[in-house]
Amino acid sequence: KEWRKDKFLQKLEALLIVMNNENALVISGQGDVIEPDDNIATIGSGGSYALSAARAMSKHAKELTAKQIVEESLNIAADIDIYTNHNLSIIEIED
């Protein structure tokens, strides 16, 4: 809580996605917690493209795993957004 009073850190404009097997949350630099409606969360310049692709794939391609949806969504975003590239690091945590 102390960082909220700090002159420089209180204006931090960062986003962080945290998730487990059941929930996905987006945490803003000001400490706001946002819960996406469909448990799909994206951030960054290509986030809206990746979100659209992920929603479409999760709705119409039930056979895809979460990792496959993430990878393909990021690649689609990289194809469209000039500030997003194809250098992906996807970390999958096993139960």
mmCIF file of N, CA and C in Angstrom:
data_model
loop_
_atom_site.group_PDB
_atom_site.id
_atom_site.type_symbol
_atom_site.label_atom_id
_atom_site.label_comp_id
_atom_site.label_asym_id
_atom_site.label_seq_id
_atom_site.Cartn_x
_atom_site.Cartn_y
_atom_site.Cartn_z
ATOM 1 N N LYS A 1 0.811 -1.196 0.000
ATOM 2 C CA LYS A 1 0.000 0.000 0.000
ATOM 3 C C LYS A 1 0.854 1.259 0.000
ATOM 4 N N GLU A 2 2.071 1.150 0.473
ATOM 5 C CA GLU A 2 2.931 2.333 0.540
ATOM 6 C C GLU A 2 3.245 2.898 -0.841
ATOM 7 N N TRP A 3 3.344 2.029 -1.837
ATOM 8 C CA TRP A 3 3.690 2.505 -3.169
ATOM 9 C C TRP A 3 2.610 3.416 -3.748
ATOM 10 N N ARG A 4 1.386 3.310 -3.270
ATOM 11 C CA ARG A 4 0.313 4.178 -3.770
ATOM 12 C C ARG A 4 0.531 5.637 -3.362
ATOM 13 N N LYS A 5 1.265 5.856 -2.279
ATOM 14 C CA LYS A 5 1.542 7.210 -1.797
ATOM 15 C C LYS A 5 2.826 7.781 -2.398
ATOM 16 N N ASP A 6 3.626 6.921 -3.020
ATOM 17 C CA ASP A 6 4.880 7.360 -3.616
ATOM 18 C C ASP A 6 4.610 8.278 -4.815
ATOM 19 N N LYS A 7 5.334 9.375 -4.888
ATOM 20 C CA LYS A 7 5.124 10.396 -5.916
ATOM 21 C C LYS A 7 5.248 9.827 -7.332
ATOM 22 N N PHE A 8 6.200 8.939 -7.548
ATOM 23 C CA PHE A 8 6.446 8.403 -8.883
ATOM 24 C C PHE A 8 5.654 7.128 -9.153
ATOM 25 N N LEU A 9 5.568 6.261 -8.174
ATOM 26 C CA LEU A 9 4.905 4.975 -8.387
ATOM 27 C C LEU A 9 3.387 5.065 -8.427
ATOM 28 N N GLN A 10 2.798 6.115 -7.875
ATOM 29 C CA GLN A 10 1.337 6.202 -7.850
ATOM 30 C C GLN A 10 0.747 6.380 -9.247
ATOM 31 N N LYS A 11 1.563 6.803 -10.204
ATOM 32 C CA LYS A 11 1.090 6.979 -11.579
ATOM 33 C C LYS A 11 1.548 5.841 -12.483
ATOM 34 N N LEU A 12 1.892 4.730 -11.891
ATOM 35 C CA LEU A 12 2.357 3.574 -12.645
ATOM 36 C C LEU A 12 1.246 3.066 -13.561
ATOM 37 N N GLU A 13 1.517 3.018 -14.851
ATOM 38 C CA GLU A 13 0.529 2.548 -15.814
ATOM 39 C C GLU A 13 0.957 1.183 -16.333
ATOM 40 N N ALA A 14 0.812 0.191 -15.497
ATOM 41 C CA ALA A 14 1.186 -1.167 -15.865
ATOM 42 C C ALA A 14 0.005 -2.085 -15.616
ATOM 43 N N LEU A 15 -0.024 -3.180 -16.347
ATOM 44 C CA LEU A 15 -1.056 -4.189 -16.155
ATOM 45 C C LEU A 15 -0.386 -5.538 -15.982
ATOM 46 N N LEU A 16 -0.983 -6.378 -15.181
ATOM 47 C CA LEU A 16 -0.459 -7.705 -14.907
ATOM 48 C C LEU A 16 -1.616 -8.685 -14.946
ATOM 49 N N ILE A 17 -1.432 -9.803 -15.637
ATOM 50 C CA ILE A 17 -2.448 -10.855 -15.655
ATOM 51 C C ILE A 17 -2.008 -11.941 -14.688
ATOM 52 N N VAL A 18 -2.897 -12.308 -13.790
ATOM 53 C CA VAL A 18 -2.653 -13.426 -12.879
ATOM 54 C C VAL A 18 -3.805 -14.410 -13.045
ATOM 55 N N MET A 19 -3.470 -15.689 -12.962
ATOM 56 C CA MET A 19 -4.527 -16.681 -13.152
ATOM 57 C C MET A 19 -4.184 -17.996 -12.475
ATOM 58 N N ASN A 20 -5.220 -18.784 -12.266
ATOM 59 C CA ASN A 20 -5.072 -20.161 -11.820
ATOM 60 C C ASN A 20 -5.982 -21.010 -12.694
ATOM 61 N N ASN A 21 -6.280 -22.231 -12.265
ATOM 62 C CA ASN A 21 -7.113 -23.118 -13.085
ATOM 63 C C ASN A 21 -8.547 -22.635 -13.224
ATOM 64 N N GLU A 22 -8.986 -21.754 -12.350
ATOM 65 C CA GLU A 22 -10.389 -21.352 -12.342
ATOM 66 C C GLU A 22 -10.631 -19.901 -12.750
ATOM 67 N N ASN A 23 -9.711 -19.005 -12.437
ATOM 68 C CA ASN A 23 -9.955 -17.576 -12.633
ATOM 69 C C ASN A 23 -8.790 -16.884 -13.321
ATOM 70 N N ALA A 24 -9.115 -15.841 -14.058
ATOM 71 C CA ALA A 24 -8.115 -14.943 -14.638
ATOM 72 C C ALA A 24 -8.447 -13.538 -14.157
ATOM 73 N N LEU A 25 -7.426 -12.809 -13.722
ATOM 74 C CA LEU A 25 -7.614 -11.444 -13.232
ATOM 75 C C LEU A 25 -6.581 -10.528 -13.877
ATOM 76 N N VAL A 26 -6.962 -9.291 -14.103
ATOM 77 C CA VAL A 26 -6.038 -8.269 -14.576
ATOM 78 C C VAL A 26 -5.879 -7.270 -13.438
ATOM 79 N N ILE A 27 -4.626 -7.006 -13.050
ATOM 80 C CA ILE A 27 -4.339 -6.066 -11.965
ATOM 81 C C ILE A 27 -3.667 -4.840 -12.570
ATOM 82 N N SER A 28 -4.227 -3.673 -12.290
ATOM 83 C CA SER A 28 -3.674 -2.430 -12.835
ATOM 84 C C SER A 28 -2.575 -1.906 -11.922
ATOM 85 N N GLY A 29 -1.809 -0.961 -12.429
ATOM 86 C CA GLY A 29 -0.745 -0.344 -11.651
ATOM 87 C C GLY A 29 -1.255 0.423 -10.453
ATOM 88 N N GLN A 30 -2.533 0.787 -10.467
ATOM 89 C CA GLN A 30 -3.125 1.500 -9.338
ATOM 90 C C GLN A 30 -3.766 0.549 -8.340
ATOM 91 N N GLY A 31 -3.660 -0.753 -8.592
ATOM 92 C CA GLY A 31 -4.192 -1.738 -7.658
ATOM 93 C C GLY A 31 -5.602 -2.199 -7.953
ATOM 94 N N ASP A 32 -6.200 -1.722 -9.035
ATOM 95 C CA ASP A 32 -7.542 -2.175 -9.400
ATOM 96 C C ASP A 32 -7.477 -3.617 -9.895
ATOM 97 N N VAL A 33 -8.452 -4.418 -9.506
ATOM 98 C CA VAL A 33 -8.533 -5.807 -9.942
ATOM 99 C C VAL A 33 -9.728 -5.936 -10.873
ATOM 100 N N ILE A 34 -9.468 -6.418 -12.081
ATOM 101 C CA ILE A 34 -10.506 -6.544 -13.103
ATOM 102 C C ILE A 34 -10.667 -8.018 -13.437
ATOM 103 N N GLU A 35 -11.905 -8.499 -13.386
ATOM 104 C CA GLU A 35 -12.187 -9.891 -13.724
ATOM 105 C C GLU A 35 -12.881 -9.933 -15.080
ATOM 106 N N PRO A 36 -12.227 -10.522 -16.096
ATOM 107 C CA PRO A 36 -12.860 -10.586 -17.411
ATOM 108 C C PRO A 36 -14.110 -11.468 -17.387
ATOM 109 N N ASP A 37 -15.073 -11.134 -18.234
ATOM 110 C CA ASP A 37 -16.341 -11.857 -18.259
ATOM 111 C C ASP A 37 -16.190 -13.324 -18.647
ATOM 112 N N ASP A 38 -15.289 -13.617 -19.565
ATOM 113 C CA ASP A 38 -15.179 -14.975 -20.095
ATOM 114 C C ASP A 38 -13.885 -15.688 -19.708
ATOM 115 N N ASN A 39 -13.198 -15.194 -18.681
ATOM 116 C CA ASN A 39 -11.944 -15.787 -18.197
ATOM 117 C C ASN A 39 -10.824 -15.749 -19.233
ATOM 118 N N ILE A 40 -10.916 -14.869 -20.197
ATOM 119 C CA ILE A 40 -9.847 -14.665 -21.172
ATOM 120 C C ILE A 40 -9.346 -13.241 -20.980
ATOM 121 N N ALA A 41 -8.048 -13.103 -20.718
ATOM 122 C CA ALA A 41 -7.480 -11.785 -20.438
ATOM 123 C C ALA A 41 -6.295 -11.523 -21.360
ATOM 124 N N THR A 42 -6.199 -10.293 -21.843
ATOM 125 C CA THR A 42 -5.072 -9.883 -22.670
ATOM 126 C C THR A 42 -4.653 -8.471 -22.273
ATOM 127 N N ILE A 43 -3.396 -8.157 -22.522
ATOM 128 C CA ILE A 43 -2.883 -6.808 -22.292
ATOM 129 C C ILE A 43 -1.928 -6.467 -23.425
ATOM 130 N N GLY A 44 -1.592 -5.226 -23.544
ATOM 131 C CA GLY A 44 -0.612 -4.806 -24.537
ATOM 132 C C GLY A 44 -1.247 -4.274 -25.804
ATOM 133 N N SER A 45 -0.403 -3.817 -26.709
ATOM 134 C CA SER A 45 -0.893 -3.170 -27.929
ATOM 135 C C SER A 45 -1.684 -4.118 -28.817
ATOM 136 N N GLY A 46 -1.341 -5.379 -28.835
ATOM 137 C CA GLY A 46 -2.071 -6.355 -29.647
ATOM 138 C C GLY A 46 -3.127 -7.107 -28.869
ATOM 139 N N GLY A 47 -3.407 -6.650 -27.660
ATOM 140 C CA GLY A 47 -4.336 -7.359 -26.782
ATOM 141 C C GLY A 47 -5.730 -7.532 -27.337
ATOM 142 N N SER A 48 -6.251 -6.508 -27.988
ATOM 143 C CA SER A 48 -7.620 -6.626 -28.517
ATOM 144 C C SER A 48 -7.691 -7.633 -29.659
ATOM 145 N N TYR A 49 -6.636 -7.708 -30.471
ATOM 146 C CA TYR A 49 -6.602 -8.705 -31.546
ATOM 147 C C TYR A 49 -6.499 -10.116 -30.966
ATOM 148 N N ALA A 50 -5.614 -10.288 -29.988
ATOM 149 C CA ALA A 50 -5.448 -11.596 -29.359
ATOM 150 C C ALA A 50 -6.719 -12.017 -28.635
ATOM 151 N N LEU A 51 -7.381 -11.068 -27.978
ATOM 152 C CA LEU A 51 -8.623 -11.366 -27.269
ATOM 153 C C LEU A 51 -9.707 -11.830 -28.236
ATOM 154 N N SER A 52 -9.857 -11.139 -29.345
ATOM 155 C CA SER A 52 -10.860 -11.523 -30.342
ATOM 156 C C SER A 52 -10.587 -12.917 -30.888
ATOM 157 N N ALA A 53 -9.334 -13.184 -31.204
ATOM 158 C CA ALA A 53 -8.973 -14.497 -31.737
ATOM 159 C C ALA A 53 -9.199 -15.590 -30.698
ATOM 160 N N ALA A 54 -8.811 -15.332 -29.455
ATOM 161 C CA ALA A 54 -8.974 -16.333 -28.393
ATOM 162 C C ALA A 54 -10.445 -16.624 -28.127
ATOM 163 N N ARG A 55 -11.270 -15.590 -28.122
ATOM 164 C CA ARG A 55 -12.709 -15.801 -27.914
ATOM 165 C C ARG A 55 -13.309 -16.642 -29.037
ATOM 166 N N ALA A 56 -12.938 -16.347 -30.267
ATOM 167 C CA ALA A 56 -13.464 -17.110 -31.399
ATOM 168 C C ALA A 56 -13.016 -18.567 -31.335
ATOM 169 N N MET A 57 -11.737 -18.785 -31.032
ATOM 170 C CA MET A 57 -11.240 -20.163 -30.969
ATOM 171 C C MET A 57 -11.836 -20.934 -29.806
ATOM 172 N N SER A 58 -11.984 -20.307 -28.654
ATOM 173 C CA SER A 58 -12.544 -21.029 -27.510
ATOM 174 C C SER A 58 -14.018 -21.359 -27.733
ATOM 175 N N LYS A 59 -14.692 -20.566 -28.536
ATOM 176 C CA LYS A 59 -16.110 -20.809 -28.820
ATOM 177 C C LYS A 59 -16.311 -21.847 -29.925
ATOM 178 N N HIS A 60 -15.467 -21.817 -30.956
ATOM 179 C CA HIS A 60 -15.712 -22.640 -32.136
ATOM 180 C C HIS A 60 -14.717 -23.774 -32.349
ATOM 181 N N ALA A 61 -13.646 -23.825 -31.593
ATOM 182 C CA ALA A 61 -12.646 -24.885 -31.751
ATOM 183 C C ALA A 61 -12.425 -25.550 -30.400
ATOM 184 N N LYS A 62 -13.419 -26.283 -29.958
ATOM 185 C CA LYS A 62 -13.402 -26.896 -28.620
ATOM 186 C C LYS A 62 -12.267 -27.896 -28.435
ATOM 187 N N GLU A 63 -11.722 -28.426 -29.539
ATOM 188 C CA GLU A 63 -10.673 -29.438 -29.430
ATOM 189 C C GLU A 63 -9.305 -28.847 -29.102
ATOM 190 N N LEU A 64 -9.154 -27.537 -29.203
ATOM 191 C CA LEU A 64 -7.867 -26.901 -28.918
ATOM 192 C C LEU A 64 -7.631 -26.787 -27.417
ATOM 193 N N THR A 65 -6.375 -26.969 -27.019
ATOM 194 C CA THR A 65 -6.004 -26.781 -25.618
ATOM 195 C C THR A 65 -5.832 -25.287 -25.347
ATOM 196 N N ALA A 66 -5.774 -24.931 -24.083
ATOM 197 C CA ALA A 66 -5.567 -23.528 -23.713
ATOM 198 C C ALA A 66 -4.248 -23.011 -24.282
ATOM 199 N N LYS A 67 -3.214 -23.829 -24.228
ATOM 200 C CA LYS A 67 -1.910 -23.409 -24.746
ATOM 201 C C LYS A 67 -1.975 -23.164 -26.250
ATOM 202 N N GLN A 68 -2.675 -24.018 -26.978
ATOM 203 C CA GLN A 68 -2.804 -23.833 -28.425
ATOM 204 C C GLN A 68 -3.574 -22.552 -28.749
ATOM 205 N N ILE A 69 -4.610 -22.272 -27.978
ATOM 206 C CA ILE A 69 -5.384 -21.044 -28.185
ATOM 207 C C ILE A 69 -4.518 -19.820 -27.921
ATOM 208 N N VAL A 70 -3.749 -19.856 -26.838
ATOM 209 C CA VAL A 70 -2.857 -18.735 -26.504
ATOM 210 C C VAL A 70 -1.842 -18.506 -27.616
ATOM 211 N N GLU A 71 -1.190 -19.575 -28.046
ATOM 212 C CA GLU A 71 -0.148 -19.443 -29.064
ATOM 213 C C GLU A 71 -0.707 -18.901 -30.382
ATOM 214 N N GLU A 72 -1.808 -19.451 -30.837
ATOM 215 C CA GLU A 72 -2.381 -18.996 -32.103
ATOM 216 C C GLU A 72 -2.923 -17.573 -31.995
ATOM 217 N N SER A 73 -3.522 -17.237 -30.865
ATOM 218 C CA SER A 73 -4.032 -15.876 -30.661
ATOM 219 C C SER A 73 -2.903 -14.850 -30.696
ATOM 220 N N LEU A 74 -1.791 -15.174 -30.051
ATOM 221 C CA LEU A 74 -0.649 -14.260 -30.064
ATOM 222 C C LEU A 74 -0.056 -14.122 -31.460
ATOM 223 N N ASN A 75 -0.023 -15.213 -32.205
ATOM 224 C CA ASN A 75 0.481 -15.146 -33.579
ATOM 225 C C ASN A 75 -0.431 -14.304 -34.468
ATOM 226 N N ILE A 76 -1.736 -14.432 -34.286
ATOM 227 C CA ILE A 76 -2.678 -13.605 -35.045
ATOM 228 C C ILE A 76 -2.476 -12.130 -34.697
ATOM 229 N N ALA A 77 -2.332 -11.835 -33.412
ATOM 230 C CA ALA A 77 -2.089 -10.450 -32.990
ATOM 231 C C ALA A 77 -0.790 -9.920 -33.588
ATOM 232 N N ALA A 78 0.242 -10.754 -33.629
ATOM 233 C CA ALA A 78 1.531 -10.333 -34.189
ATOM 234 C C ALA A 78 1.433 -10.075 -35.688
ATOM 235 N N ASP A 79 0.568 -10.819 -36.374
ATOM 236 C CA ASP A 79 0.369 -10.592 -37.808
ATOM 237 C C ASP A 79 -0.311 -9.249 -38.079
ATOM 238 N N ILE A 80 -1.159 -8.797 -37.158
ATOM 239 C CA ILE A 80 -1.962 -7.591 -37.374
ATOM 240 C C ILE A 80 -1.302 -6.341 -36.795
ATOM 241 N N ASP A 81 -0.799 -6.434 -35.566
ATOM 242 C CA ASP A 81 -0.299 -5.268 -34.833
ATOM 243 C C ASP A 81 1.192 -5.074 -35.080
ATOM 244 N N ILE A 82 1.590 -3.884 -35.487
ATOM 245 C CA ILE A 82 3.002 -3.643 -35.803
ATOM 246 C C ILE A 82 3.886 -3.591 -34.559
ATOM 247 N N TYR A 83 3.308 -3.427 -33.378
ATOM 248 C CA TYR A 83 4.090 -3.370 -32.144
ATOM 249 C C TYR A 83 4.172 -4.721 -31.442
ATOM 250 N N THR A 84 3.579 -5.739 -32.018
ATOM 251 C CA THR A 84 3.611 -7.091 -31.462
ATOM 252 C C THR A 84 4.419 -7.958 -32.412
ATOM 253 N N ASN A 85 5.318 -8.781 -31.863
ATOM 254 C CA ASN A 85 6.120 -9.632 -32.736
ATOM 255 C C ASN A 85 5.860 -11.112 -32.456
ATOM 256 N N HIS A 86 6.532 -11.954 -33.196
ATOM 257 C CA HIS A 86 6.336 -13.402 -33.089
ATOM 258 C C HIS A 86 7.298 -14.066 -32.103
ATOM 259 N N ASN A 87 8.038 -13.303 -31.326
ATOM 260 C CA ASN A 87 8.941 -13.864 -30.319
ATOM 261 C C ASN A 87 8.131 -14.168 -29.064
ATOM 262 N N LEU A 88 7.629 -15.387 -28.962
ATOM 263 C CA LEU A 88 6.722 -15.756 -27.880
ATOM 264 C C LEU A 88 7.433 -16.547 -26.795
ATOM 265 N N SER A 89 7.046 -16.311 -25.575
ATOM 266 C CA SER A 89 7.460 -17.118 -24.425
ATOM 267 C C SER A 89 6.188 -17.502 -23.688
ATOM 268 N N ILE A 90 5.778 -18.741 -23.859
ATOM 269 C CA ILE A 90 4.560 -19.227 -23.219
ATOM 270 C C ILE A 90 4.968 -20.198 -22.126
ATOM 271 N N ILE A 91 4.588 -19.894 -20.910
ATOM 272 C CA ILE A 91 4.934 -20.739 -19.764
ATOM 273 C C ILE A 91 3.677 -21.447 -19.307
ATOM 274 N N GLU A 92 3.735 -22.763 -19.323
ATOM 275 C CA GLU A 92 2.589 -23.569 -18.910
ATOM 276 C C GLU A 92 2.923 -24.222 -17.574
ATOM 277 N N ILE A 93 2.074 -24.006 -16.591
ATOM 278 C CA ILE A 93 2.296 -24.559 -15.258
ATOM 279 C C ILE A 93 1.418 -25.787 -15.090
ATOM 280 N N GLU A 94 2.042 -26.893 -14.822
ATOM 281 C CA GLU A 94 1.310 -28.151 -14.643
ATOM 282 C C GLU A 94 0.797 -28.259 -13.215
ATOM 283 N N ASP A 95 -0.308 -28.966 -13.034
ATOM 284 C CA ASP A 95 -0.852 -29.199 -11.686
ATOM 285 C C ASP A 95 0.012 -30.161 -10.913
#
